[in-house]
Structures are given as C-alpha cells and as structure tokens.
Amino acid sequence: MTEEVLEAVRQGRPHEVPELLGVLEAAEREALPARLKAIRAEARGWGWEQGERRRRVRHALLVAGAGCHTGAAATASWIGARDLRDRQAPPHQLVLSVLRGRDPRWLGDVAHRLAGRTATAREDYPLIHGLVQRSGCPVPVADGYVHGWVDSVARKRVLGDLTADPQAPVLVPRLFRTAALSDWLVWQDGWVAALAGLPEAGVVTREVLVDGCVARLLRGGSPSEVRFLLELLRALELTEEEEGARTADWAGIAAHAPSASAAHAQAVLGRLAMAGGLSARQLAEVSSSVLFRAEKKLVRAQLVLVGKALRRDAGAAGELLPVVAEVFGHADTALQERALKLVGRHLDGVGPQVRAALADSAAVLLSPAHRAAAVEVFGALPEPEGPGAAYVELLPPPPEPRPLAPAAEGPELVEEVAALLHSFDPDAMDTERALDGLVRAAHDDPDALREALLPLLPGLWWYDGGLLEARHLRGAQLFAAALAGRVGLDELRRPPAAPGRGYCFHERLAHVPLARAREAAFRALTDPLPFLLATPTWRTGGLEPSVLVERLAAYRRLGVRPGTHDMAQALLRVRRTGPGVREAAQAAAALGTAEGGRLAAWLAEGTGFGAVVRTRAEPPRPGAPDAGAGAPDAGARAPDAGAGAPDAGAGAPGRLIEVGTRENLVVRHQFPPAFRPLGRPWTWTGRDGACHCRPGGAGDGLAVLPQDRETLAAWLLPLVSRCADAGERDGALALPALAEGGGEAGPALRLALAYGLGARHAEDRLAAVDALLVLAARGELDAGGLGVDLAELVAVGAVKVNRLADALRTTAASGAYATVWAVLAGALPGLLGGEVPRGTGEILAVAADCAERCGAATRADGAAPVGLAELAARGGSTQLVAQARRLAGALR
C-alpha cells in the first residue's frame, strides 16, 4: 500500500490519499516522509509548462505529509511550507480528514503552530478553525488567524450576527491589535453596525471597543483605517464621562495623528473644554501641540477654541496667550494675523512679564507685514534680532569633494568583492575601487586571487553553468567570472558591440563601464596591468590631471601598454578646467608618449560636450519632421504623454522646449566604439519620450562623465520631466550629485532643476532643493534664469504651481531667502504677465515672505514685477490678492 500512496502522489490524485493512508500501519506511515521529500524536491525543478501537474502533486504531497508526520512541529512545518502551495487554496478538508483520530492535545498544538505562521495562517484559517473545534483548545489570537476569521465572516453575502459567533468574545478585542486592520473590516459595509451592537448583547464591553479604537488612532494608520475607526466611535455615541476619561489620549491624537483623527480629537477636546472638563493648563498643553501642526484648518480651529475658552474664563489668558504667540511664526501670514488679533483682545488679562514676552515674540516671529498692527497692540516693539535684523543669507557650506579610498588589498578586497557580487545595483564608485584592486591583485599573483575568489562564487546565478556572454555581467562580476573560467578569452577578446541608435543615452552610458571591465578582465588573463588609469580621485567620479600624468609616467617606466577603453575613460573623467590644468598638460606632453600627447591635447581644448536649451515659438508644421528627427537618436521613440509638449499646456499653444547636445568629433572618431555614441548630436523636444530607463540608470552617467554635468543634465531631462508631468518617482534623485559634479552649470542643468522643483513626489522635490542649495553655495546658480525656466514650464503645463511653491518654501526655510527671492524675481513676470495660473497665491506668499526677510526693496532685483500692481489693486480678500498686496508692500 505504501507504493500505492506514492503513486497517487506522483500522479497528483490528492483525493485518493486519505483512504490509502488509512489502511497503513504506523511503521509504514513513519517511513513515508523521506520518500515524499524526494518527490517534493523533484517537483521544485519542474518548469512552467508542467504547472498544472505540479499543482496537483503539491496538493497530494500536502495531504500525504500531514497524515504521515507524527510530531506537531514537523506536521505544522509540512503543512505551512510555501513550496507546497500555489494560487489555489490548499485542500484543507482533505488535511482534516487525514488528521482524524489524533489526540486532541496534539491537534491543538498543531493548530496554534499553524496560527503562528505569519505567511500562511490567514489562508489556512479553515484548517486551523477545524482543528480548534476538534481539539477544544483555546482560540488562537495571532494576527493571521484574526484576519482569517474576518475573511470567513465577510465572505457571507450579508454580514452575519456576530453575537452568535462563539469566537467573537476572544477575537473582537484582537481586531484592533493586529499590525494592520483587515481589508474586509475596513471596506465591507456592516462591520460598524455589527461591532457597535456587541456591547448590548453582552459579547464584549463598550470599553473594549472604545479603547481599541482610541489606541488604534494613537498608532495612526491609512485613511481607510482611520475612517472606519471614527465611524465606529460615532456609532458608539460616547458619553461625556467616556470622553473625559480619555483626555490624555485625545490630546495625543490631536497632536500627532493624521488630520482626520486629529480633527475628531480636537472636537472632543473642545466639547470637554466648554463643559469645564479641561483646565487652562491642559488646554494650553494641547494647544501648544496642535498649533505647531502644518494643517491650517487644525490651527484655525484651535485658535477659535482658545478664543472661546478665554471668553469663558478671562483669567486663563496668562496660560493661553503665550501658546497662541507661537503662531506668530507660522508660515501662513493670515494665521499670524488671527493670532495677533486674539492676543490683542485679551492682552489686558496678563501681567507685565507675560506682556513683554508676547511683545518679544511678535518682534521676532511676526511677518514684517504685521509689524504695524503689532505696534498698535503692544506699543513700541523691541528691535528684532532675528529675521527682521540686518539680513544674512544662510547657505550650506559648499560640499567638499570626498576622495576615493585607495584600492583594498588581501582579505579586505575579498570582502568588498563579495558584497559587489551579491549586490543588485552596486555603487559605481565602490565598483571602481574594487575593480582597481582586482587588477592590481591579478598583476601581483593571479593564482592567489583566483583561489580567494572561487569560494565566493557558488550560488551565484551565473556560476553553475557553462560559458557566459560578457554582456550579461558587469564590473566585479565579469572580472571574477573571467578568472573562474566562466567567460572565455575569445568572448573577452571580441570587441564589444557599440550600442545602436535605438538605445537611450542612459543605456549607452552603461556600455562604457561594461567595455572597460571586459578589457580589464582580458588583460588580467593575458597581459596584466599594474593598475587602472581611470580610477577616480574623488567619489564624484572626477580624476585630477596631475594624478593621471603620474599614472602615465609609471606606465612609461614599466613599459606597460595602456588599455584602450581605460585611457578613453580617463580622458572623460579628468578635470579640464581650474588650477593645475595647464601645468598638467605641459607635463603630459613632456612624457613623449602617444597617451601623454593625447592627454595634453585633451586638456588644452578644455571643453566638453555642452548642451543647448531653447524655446521654439511655434509648433512643428503638420507633416513636417519632428525637431529631433535630424539628430540620429531623436526619431526612434514613440511620443511621450507629457513633458513640455505644446499640448501639455492648453493655455500656451505653440511653445516647445528643446534641449540638445552638440556633436563631439574627437569622441566620435578617436575614441573606441563603445564611447562613440556619446559624441553624437541629440535633441529632445519633450514629447518624443527619448528614455524608458528606470531612474537609477543615471548612476552610470555620473561615473562616465563627471566633468560634463551639463550634458548629463540634458540626457537626464526625460526622466526628470516625467517626475513633474507624469508623476513618476525618483527621476530627480541624481540632481544633487549633478550639482556637485564638474564642468559647466548651464541651461540644461537649470531646466532639469526646474522640473525637479515641480516634481509630484516630495523626495524628488527635496533632491532638487538640495541641488539648488549646492549650486547657490558654490556661486553657480543662475537664479534669474531658473525663475524664467520655472515660469515657462508652468505656462506649458509641465509644472504645477502648488508643488513649485512647496519646494521653494522648503528652500527658503533653510535660510536661503535671498536666493529664493532672486529665483522668484525671475519667475513672477512670466507668471503674472498674462492669465494668472491657479495656485499663484501660494507662490506670492513665498515671494512676500522672502522679500520681507531679505529686504528685497533695497536689492538690485527688488523692483516690483510687471502685473503685481494691477493684481494688488483688485478687490476681494482671496489669497492671491492678499499676498499680492503683501508683496507689493514689501517691495516699496
């Protein structure tokens, strides 16, 4: 019969297994697991074409193994194994049938072990519940079991009566303690009413539900979770006593929870305060936290509550007004005005010391626009020592370049290579350092290096097999594979294919380190190099010209022939401008070698690829070729759905932003084939897509062309632009590194920065802010030109004003008020010159704040922009008009 069981398993007939197992002796059952494991191992190797067979065999294995194992731990481990499952639910009823007749305590042990398996407990709820019923053991309370119970209740067409569920008294309290609330609980109608009715039926107490909701709100959660919890609290209709008993919890929720939760807690605290349930000190403590929040609605509501409390008890002014004064520093000047008026109404209720402290706060924190009103409230104000004093721009210090550490040796090198071999996306500079170390070690003792590397390779996807193509590996992986014999000499000798015209520039940039690693591996096996020429001096990827001259001199002394790709990469990395370049060129020429002469000529030219940005006045004529079609790379991509195309901004037809890079004949004709596509001319009109790489693909570019950030910025634009107009992520994360790079910081980098400042996601905007501050600190920011670019992108619909306002507000808050004002001074004429875009009031608020703080009226760029006076003269009190008046006042 044992063979019949195994045959049923091999044939994938799980329904036959329980009956066949039932007639086996105990000894026969105990012998089965080892043979079942062999079938299980075999099934793991089946391909997708045997998917249906594998599913049936897995189910049969699951049933047979559950019936054969005698230990509770082994049984639970077998049932919960991930490789015995697929998209279909496991055969729980068959498993229950093979476990019939086992000891109840043993069944309970298995049930709790299965309930504790996070990955499978929810799916296995029917099985676990069946075991609980058979064994009579306590109901498990693990998260997976709780979620499985919710699923089982929710699958009914109409939510069942929880009062009749014997598990409800145990599991309902656990609903609020799981790591995340069940989706069914949050989204299915009927749960709120079903839970709210349990206290009346005596299933659980009100305290269980109320405390569960409140504790969960304190933890935070998704908007849907918060909505469910608030609905349940409202359904329970808490009494004043129940609300008052949880004052500290409401205060914590109001201070730190998401807006919806905080608003509910704020309303509860308001009711308690009006009923005398909060002391003045408690209200002050709560208000101090809430008034610090960014949500204007919450701050406004708290000021109203404090005002009501002061009208009810004027003696509380000494406790409450110092807290209100914290709003004097709020970013919203309208809230500052509200707080000042509230203080003014109740100022007579405080003593001289509190009054003086309030006046000091007003002098330091209030916007200059409210200084006159503050003087009316307090009388003479102290001279400000903060923002209102003589302005000093606070920019971060220019980042100091970090040197790339020398190549590691011995065990340290092996450790670094091991980390790179298992890295999905290794850092380019770490790869450079390790590659140089491998080249040096292969030159000194290739056999010792091979012996040290071989133990690292088993388990890597490319190791267990035959010969590989070099294009499938990169960096340290390719070098190690070559030493291990997994890449043949013929493959390494073959010149790497140049990337075709259909590839975007990020993919073309990635071919350069691949070609260089192939060359380094080939030379290590045939004519070892003592070290690499192109290893960067700095972690930015830059190479000092004097260092390259020293390396070439060492090659001449040793009689070493430089690698073609290594030398080409060294030229692209070497610093071509600044101190010491002329002297390095003379020293290179004096070497008397071909490479020295080549370096001298390269340094003497001193120019890189460059980029051109312009705005076309009219769109292409119907039927005419695209603006980028003349360039070899512009026509291969399908139109992109956004970035900068004329139809991206319906209000401004005919505007088209073009970005291009010039042809570099030296690179095209004198560099190896893998480098030549970098020298082709290129044009991007913002609508031909031009790139479908993931954002991280820009990292290779920073390593290949560290002295040509303007060119890299142009090639990066398709990725950065999609962060603004298509809402994609991470395309702007390379901007800070570009800002720290070498070479010209021109219109392409400026335009990339403008797109980044208008990105949808905060992390991309923050990266653009960092880049802006780096350029400003280095004196390389064309602030006025950046402002013009921003206005242009807003006009074509590529950048939303509210995102731009958020980024510039963040920049200004770092202390760079004059820098941000200079940017906005360039942007406002374009924003206000025609139809004012929606959301411009936020931009004007940032501009007014910066103008007030940096004293823009006394600066060269302090003239009122065109259109501001007309806007300020409009009637009404909208944010747009109010901030226009404020800015106009600051510029007078």
mmCIF file with all atom_site columns, C-alpha atoms in Angstrom, residues 217 226 230 234 250-271 290 293 295 297-299 301-302 305:
data_model
loop_
_atom_site.group_PDB
_atom_site.id
_atom_site.type_symbol
_atom_site.label_atom_id
_atom_site.label_alt_id
_atom_site.label_comp_id
_atom_site.label_asym_id
_atom_site.label_entity_id
_atom_site.label_seq_id
_atom_site.pdbx_PDB_ins_code
_atom_site.Cartn_x
_atom_site.Cartn_y
_atom_site.Cartn_z
_atom_site.occupancy
_atom_site.B_iso_or_equiv
_atom_site.pdbx_formal_charge
_atom_site.auth_seq_id
_atom_site.auth_comp_id
_atom_site.auth_asym_id
_atom_site.auth_atom_id
_atom_site.pdbx_PDB_model_num
ATOM 1  C CA . LEU A 1 217 ? -5.989  56.070 16.355 1.00 0.00 ? 217 LEU A CA 1
ATOM 2  C CA . VAL A 1 226 ? -8.932  55.992 10.277 1.00 0.00 ? 226 VAL A CA 1
ATOM 3  C CA . LEU A 1 230 ? -14.021 57.129 13.541 1.00 0.00 ? 230 LEU A CA 1
ATOM 4  C CA . ARG A 1 234 ? -19.501 57.789 16.293 1.00 0.00 ? 234 ARG A CA 1
ATOM 5  C CA . TRP A 1 250 ? -7.398  62.705 22.712 1.00 0.00 ? 250 TRP A CA 1
ATOM 6  C CA . ALA A 1 251 ? -4.543  65.140 23.329 1.00 0.00 ? 251 ALA A CA 1
ATOM 7  C CA . GLY A 1 252 ? -2.037  62.705 21.836 1.00 0.00 ? 252 GLY A CA 1
ATOM 8  C CA . ILE A 1 253 ? -4.236  62.092 18.799 1.00 0.00 ? 253 ILE A CA 1
ATOM 9  C CA . ALA A 1 254 ? -4.776  65.808 18.245 1.00 0.00 ? 254 ALA A CA 1
ATOM 10 C CA . ALA A 1 255 ? -1.030  66.431 18.407 1.00 0.00 ? 255 ALA A CA 1
ATOM 11 C CA . HIS A 1 256 ? 0.371   63.609 16.298 1.00 0.00 ? 256 HIS A CA 1
ATOM 12 C CA . ALA A 1 257 ? -2.269  61.605 14.426 1.00 0.00 ? 257 ALA A CA 1
ATOM 13 C CA . PRO A 1 258 ? -3.343  62.102 10.787 1.00 0.00 ? 258 PRO A CA 1
ATOM 14 C CA . SER A 1 259 ? -5.576  65.084 10.079 1.00 0.00 ? 259 SER A CA 1
ATOM 15 C CA . ALA A 1 260 ? -8.914  63.253 10.169 1.00 0.00 ? 260 ALA A CA 1
ATOM 16 C CA . SER A 1 261 ? -8.138  61.653 13.539 1.00 0.00 ? 261 SER A CA 1
ATOM 17 C CA . ALA A 1 262 ? -6.731  64.914 14.897 1.00 0.00 ? 262 ALA A CA 1
ATOM 18 C CA . ALA A 1 263 ? -9.837  66.843 13.856 1.00 0.00 ? 263 ALA A CA 1
ATOM 19 C CA . HIS A 1 264 ? -12.074 64.361 15.697 1.00 0.00 ? 264 HIS A CA 1
ATOM 20 C CA . ALA A 1 265 ? -9.918  64.518 18.825 1.00 0.00 ? 265 ALA A CA 1
ATOM 21 C CA . GLN A 1 266 ? -9.846  68.285 18.599 1.00 0.00 ? 266 GLN A CA 1
ATOM 22 C CA . ALA A 1 267 ? -13.655 68.389 18.513 1.00 0.00 ? 267 ALA A CA 1
ATOM 23 C CA . VAL A 1 268 ? -13.849 66.095 21.566 1.00 0.00 ? 268 VAL A CA 1
ATOM 24 C CA . LEU A 1 269 ? -11.383 68.263 23.477 1.00 0.00 ? 269 LEU A CA 1
ATOM 25 C CA . GLY A 1 270 ? -13.366 71.352 22.506 1.00 0.00 ? 270 GLY A CA 1
ATOM 26 C CA . ARG A 1 271 ? -16.532 69.864 23.975 1.00 0.00 ? 271 ARG A CA 1
ATOM 27 C CA . VAL A 1 290 ? -1.895  71.444 17.716 1.00 0.00 ? 290 VAL A CA 1
ATOM 28 C CA . ARG A 1 293 ? 0.932   71.412 13.110 1.00 0.00 ? 293 ARG A CA 1
ATOM 29 C CA . GLU A 1 295 ? -2.579  71.842 8.693  1.00 0.00 ? 295 GLU A CA 1
ATOM 30 C CA . LYS A 1 297 ? -7.582  74.034 9.269  1.00 0.00 ? 297 LYS A CA 1
ATOM 31 C CA . LEU A 1 298 ? -6.495  72.485 12.568 1.00 0.00 ? 298 LEU A CA 1
ATOM 32 C CA . VAL A 1 299 ? -4.570  75.584 13.615 1.00 0.00 ? 299 VAL A CA 1
ATOM 33 C CA . ALA A 1 301 ? -9.925  75.620 14.701 1.00 0.00 ? 301 ALA A CA 1
ATOM 34 C CA . GLN A 1 302 ? -7.630  75.577 17.738 1.00 0.00 ? 302 GLN A CA 1
ATOM 35 C CA . LEU A 1 305 ? -11.316 77.079 20.646 1.00 0.00 ? 305 LEU A CA 1
#
